[in-house]
Amino acid sequence: MKELIKINNIKKTNILQEINLSVFENECISIMGNSGVGKSTLLNILSGIEKPSEGSIIIDGTNISELKEPKLTKFRSKEISYIYQDYKLIEYLTVEQNIKFVEKNNKNIINEQKYFNLLKELGLIEKEKIIVSKLSGGQKQRVAIARALLGNSKIILADEPTGALDLINTKKVLEELVVNSKKLGKTLIIVTHSPQVGLETEKIILMNNGKITEEIKTKEITMAKLEKKLLIENA
């Protein structure tokens, strides 16, 4: 497997301490830990939204820590899609318009067959022409997921993508996200505090006090053992 992301000795003053991590093409990982351990900051640094105090982020051979504007914004829009907990949709536009809006701005053309198949799989076909403000939370999150999956970016970053959903919708939406990211050849990194979410990915990165404390292959751990680890980390 090709290494797609390399994090070298990343530090962020008072938040992150010497973070080192490799992420591979088409890999699906989750970053877990208690609130305030630096998960979202790490994700923001990965996306180029924030700059590290020290260290480097290499994405597909490009050191984004050295990129200046507007090259950084251009690189980010091409290589990275971001799924937010609060969706970041345009409420007065339709489902279709929201999904295609970013791609139009980036002058990319969405494959219509891929678009149709994904909407069908996410249960959004009948909602395609509906204004987003009329959708439920679960439906809005599916729209945000479809938008990220249909982009040309190789990497999808998701910050608590199911945090606003109930247990049933969490499982459904997460399965749809993981399965479709695999199918479409995306690399998926999810920040979460939920063991249920973490166990849907291939690998869990545990964080505490601004550091990575452990990397766990999910096939080698049970829910009970993961919950126990998280309790110990958060103690």
Short mmCIF file of C-alpha atoms in Angstrom, two decimals:
data_model
loop_
_atom_site.label_atom_id
_atom_site.label_comp_id
_atom_site.label_asym_id
_atom_site.label_seq_id
_atom_site.Cartn_x
_atom_site.Cartn_y
_atom_site.Cartn_z
CA MET A 1 0.00 0.00 0.00
CA LYS A 2 1.26 3.46 -0.90
CA GLU A 3 1.84 5.93 1.94
CA LEU A 4 -0.43 8.90 1.19
CA ILE A 5 0.01 11.03 4.33
CA LYS A 6 3.12 11.33 6.50
CA ILE A 7 2.98 13.36 9.71
CA ASN A 8 6.46 14.17 11.01
CA ASN A 9 7.03 15.44 14.57
CA ILE A 10 4.02 17.75 14.53
CA LYS A 11 3.70 20.12 17.47
CA LYS A 12 1.11 22.78 18.22
CA THR A 13 1.79 25.03 21.17
CA ASN A 14 -0.09 23.86 24.29
CA ILE A 15 -2.13 21.33 22.25
CA LEU A 16 -0.07 18.75 20.31
CA GLN A 17 3.26 17.13 21.23
CA GLU A 18 5.43 15.34 18.64
CA ILE A 19 2.75 13.62 16.58
CA ASN A 20 4.05 11.04 14.09
CA LEU A 21 1.68 9.06 11.88
CA SER A 22 1.51 7.37 8.48
CA VAL A 23 -1.77 6.95 6.58
CA PHE A 24 -2.00 4.82 3.45
CA GLU A 25 -4.06 4.97 0.27
CA ASN A 26 -7.63 3.71 0.68
CA GLU A 27 -7.12 3.30 4.43
CA CYS A 28 -9.92 4.07 6.87
CA ILE A 29 -8.81 5.21 10.32
CA SER A 30 -10.36 6.87 13.35
CA ILE A 31 -8.70 9.23 15.81
CA MET A 32 -10.12 8.78 19.30
CA GLY A 33 -9.75 10.33 22.74
CA ASN A 34 -11.47 12.55 25.26
CA SER A 35 -12.48 16.14 24.52
CA GLY A 36 -9.51 18.51 24.52
CA VAL A 37 -6.77 15.97 23.67
CA GLY A 38 -6.08 17.58 20.28
CA LYS A 39 -8.07 15.41 17.85
CA SER A 40 -9.77 18.25 15.97
CA THR A 41 -6.60 20.35 15.98
CA LEU A 42 -4.73 17.47 14.36
CA LEU A 43 -7.47 17.14 11.74
CA ASN A 44 -7.34 20.89 11.04
CA ILE A 45 -3.56 20.72 10.61
CA LEU A 46 -3.98 17.76 8.26
CA SER A 47 -6.42 19.78 6.17
CA GLY A 48 -4.18 22.85 6.10
CA ILE A 49 -6.76 24.95 7.97
CA GLU A 50 -4.26 25.36 10.83
CA LYS A 51 -0.46 25.50 10.76
CA PRO A 52 1.69 23.43 13.14
CA SER A 53 4.18 25.18 15.42
CA GLU A 54 6.77 22.60 14.35
CA GLY A 55 7.01 19.57 12.06
CA SER A 56 5.66 18.77 8.61
CA ILE A 57 2.68 17.22 6.84
CA ILE A 58 3.50 15.42 3.59
CA ILE A 59 0.45 14.61 1.44
CA ASP A 60 1.11 12.60 -1.71
CA GLY A 61 4.64 13.97 -1.87
CA THR A 62 3.75 17.62 -1.14
CA ASN A 63 4.81 19.27 2.12
CA ILE A 64 1.68 21.31 2.82
CA SER A 65 3.34 22.92 5.88
CA GLU A 66 5.51 24.90 3.45
CA LEU A 67 2.72 25.97 1.08
CA LYS A 68 1.66 29.60 1.11
CA GLU A 69 -1.65 31.08 -0.03
CA PRO A 70 -3.16 30.79 -2.60
CA LYS A 71 -1.32 27.51 -3.37
CA LEU A 72 -2.42 25.97 -0.06
CA THR A 73 -6.12 26.67 -0.73
CA LYS A 74 -5.79 25.30 -4.26
CA PHE A 75 -4.08 22.13 -3.01
CA ARG A 76 -6.63 21.65 -0.23
CA SER A 77 -9.63 22.06 -2.55
CA LYS A 78 -8.16 19.51 -4.95
CA GLU A 79 -6.88 16.87 -2.54
CA ILE A 80 -9.10 17.06 0.57
CA SER A 81 -12.82 16.92 1.31
CA TYR A 82 -14.08 17.81 4.81
CA ILE A 83 -17.25 16.48 6.46
CA TYR A 84 -18.36 18.66 9.37
CA GLN A 85 -20.52 17.69 12.33
CA ASP A 86 -22.84 20.62 11.57
CA TYR A 87 -22.95 19.67 7.84
CA LYS A 88 -21.96 23.11 6.39
CA LEU A 89 -24.73 22.88 3.77
CA ILE A 90 -26.47 25.80 2.09
CA GLU A 91 -29.96 25.55 3.58
CA TYR A 92 -31.83 27.33 0.77
CA LEU A 93 -30.38 25.15 -2.01
CA THR A 94 -31.60 21.69 -3.01
CA VAL A 95 -29.82 18.42 -2.26
CA GLU A 96 -28.55 18.28 -5.83
CA GLN A 97 -27.31 21.89 -5.78
CA ASN A 98 -25.47 21.37 -2.49
CA ILE A 99 -23.72 18.24 -3.72
CA LYS A 100 -22.65 19.82 -7.01
CA PHE A 101 -21.92 23.33 -5.72
CA VAL A 102 -18.27 22.79 -4.69
CA GLU A 103 -17.41 20.85 -7.82
CA LYS A 104 -18.78 23.62 -10.05
CA ASN A 105 -16.62 26.17 -8.23
CA ASN A 106 -13.56 23.92 -8.68
CA LYS A 107 -14.45 23.44 -12.36
CA ASN A 108 -14.68 19.69 -11.92
CA ILE A 109 -17.45 17.67 -13.53
CA ILE A 110 -19.26 15.07 -11.47
CA ASN A 111 -19.80 11.73 -13.15
CA GLU A 112 -23.59 11.58 -13.47
CA GLN A 113 -23.78 7.79 -13.21
CA LYS A 114 -21.64 7.81 -10.07
CA TYR A 115 -23.81 10.63 -8.71
CA PHE A 116 -27.04 8.70 -9.38
CA ASN A 117 -25.68 5.44 -7.91
CA LEU A 118 -24.47 7.14 -4.74
CA LEU A 119 -27.72 9.03 -4.17
CA LYS A 120 -29.56 5.75 -4.56
CA GLU A 121 -27.27 4.03 -2.09
CA LEU A 122 -27.61 6.85 0.43
CA GLY A 123 -31.39 6.96 0.13
CA LEU A 124 -31.41 10.48 -1.33
CA ILE A 125 -32.88 9.92 -4.80
CA GLU A 126 -36.36 11.05 -3.78
CA LYS A 127 -34.86 14.03 -1.91
CA GLU A 128 -32.73 15.29 -4.82
CA LYS A 129 -34.89 18.34 -5.62
CA ILE A 130 -35.86 19.14 -2.01
CA ILE A 131 -34.53 22.22 -0.20
CA VAL A 132 -31.96 21.14 2.41
CA SER A 133 -33.68 23.07 5.23
CA LYS A 134 -36.57 20.59 5.02
CA LEU A 135 -34.37 17.52 5.64
CA SER A 136 -33.77 15.65 8.90
CA GLY A 137 -30.35 15.64 10.58
CA GLY A 138 -29.55 12.17 9.24
CA GLN A 139 -30.50 13.19 5.70
CA LYS A 140 -28.40 16.35 5.89
CA GLN A 141 -25.39 14.32 6.99
CA ARG A 142 -25.92 11.97 4.04
CA VAL A 143 -25.91 14.99 1.70
CA ALA A 144 -22.62 16.16 3.25
CA ILE A 145 -21.20 12.67 2.81
CA ALA A 146 -22.34 12.46 -0.82
CA ARG A 147 -20.72 15.84 -1.53
CA ALA A 148 -17.41 14.64 -0.09
CA LEU A 149 -17.49 11.24 -1.81
CA LEU A 150 -18.29 12.67 -5.24
CA GLY A 151 -15.41 15.14 -5.17
CA ASN A 152 -12.15 14.36 -6.94
CA SER A 153 -10.17 14.51 -3.70
CA LYS A 154 -8.26 11.44 -2.52
CA ILE A 155 -8.72 12.24 1.16
CA ILE A 156 -11.87 12.68 3.26
CA LEU A 157 -11.56 14.17 6.74
CA ALA A 158 -14.58 13.85 9.01
CA ASP A 159 -14.89 15.65 12.37
CA GLU A 160 -17.46 13.83 14.54
CA PRO A 161 -19.58 13.10 11.43
CA THR A 162 -22.29 11.30 13.41
CA GLY A 163 -22.13 13.38 16.59
CA ALA A 164 -25.58 14.91 16.06
CA LEU A 165 -27.29 11.61 15.14
CA ASP A 166 -29.10 8.99 17.19
CA LEU A 167 -27.71 5.45 17.56
CA ILE A 168 -29.63 3.93 14.63
CA ASN A 169 -28.75 6.73 12.22
CA THR A 170 -25.15 6.73 13.44
CA LYS A 171 -24.70 3.10 12.42
CA LYS A 172 -26.42 3.53 9.04
CA VAL A 173 -24.65 6.75 8.07
CA LEU A 174 -21.27 5.49 9.22
CA GLU A 175 -21.56 2.23 7.29
CA GLU A 176 -22.52 4.20 4.19
CA LEU A 177 -19.53 6.51 4.62
CA VAL A 178 -16.97 3.74 5.21
CA VAL A 179 -18.28 1.36 2.54
CA ASN A 180 -18.53 4.04 -0.15
CA SER A 181 -15.17 5.63 0.63
CA LYS A 182 -13.61 2.17 0.17
CA LYS A 183 -15.55 1.56 -3.02
CA LEU A 184 -14.50 4.91 -4.49
CA GLY A 185 -10.84 4.55 -3.49
CA LYS A 186 -10.81 7.34 -0.88
CA THR A 187 -8.65 7.58 2.23
CA LEU A 188 -10.90 8.32 5.21
CA ILE A 189 -9.87 9.83 8.56
CA ILE A 190 -12.58 10.22 11.19
CA VAL A 191 -12.27 12.10 14.48
CA THR A 192 -14.64 10.63 17.08
CA HIS A 193 -15.12 9.91 20.76
CA SER A 194 -17.53 7.05 20.02
CA PRO A 195 -16.28 3.43 20.29
CA GLN A 196 -19.08 2.37 17.94
CA VAL A 197 -17.75 4.72 15.27
CA GLY A 198 -14.12 3.78 15.88
CA LEU A 199 -14.78 0.07 15.46
CA GLU A 200 -16.25 0.63 11.99
CA THR A 201 -12.83 1.76 10.75
CA GLU A 202 -9.73 -0.36 10.09
CA LYS A 203 -7.44 1.26 12.62
CA ILE A 204 -7.89 3.38 15.74
CA ILE A 205 -5.40 6.06 16.76
CA LEU A 206 -5.75 6.75 20.49
CA MET A 207 -4.78 10.22 21.73
CA ASN A 208 -4.29 11.68 25.18
CA ASN A 209 -2.68 14.94 26.37
CA GLY A 210 -1.75 15.96 22.83
CA LYS A 211 0.05 12.70 22.02
CA ILE A 212 -0.69 9.49 20.15
CA THR A 213 -0.63 6.81 22.83
CA GLU A 214 -1.53 3.74 20.76
CA GLU A 215 -2.43 2.46 17.29
CA ILE A 216 -4.94 -0.40 17.29
CA LYS A 217 -6.14 -2.64 14.45
CA THR A 218 -9.89 -2.88 15.00
CA LYS A 219 -10.03 -6.56 14.03
CA GLU A 220 -7.84 -7.24 17.06
CA ILE A 221 -10.02 -5.54 19.71
CA THR A 222 -13.54 -5.89 21.09
CA MET A 223 -15.96 -3.15 22.07
CA ALA A 224 -15.47 -3.98 25.78
CA LYS A 225 -11.67 -3.77 25.53
CA LEU A 226 -11.82 -0.52 23.56
CA GLU A 227 -14.19 1.06 26.08
CA LYS A 228 -11.84 0.00 28.89
CA LYS A 229 -8.85 1.55 27.09
CA LEU A 230 -10.75 4.79 26.60
CA LEU A 231 -11.69 4.90 30.29
CA ILE A 232 -8.04 4.43 31.25
CA GLU A 233 -6.91 7.10 28.78
CA ASN A 234 -9.51 9.54 30.07
CA ALA A 235 -8.84 8.89 33.77
#
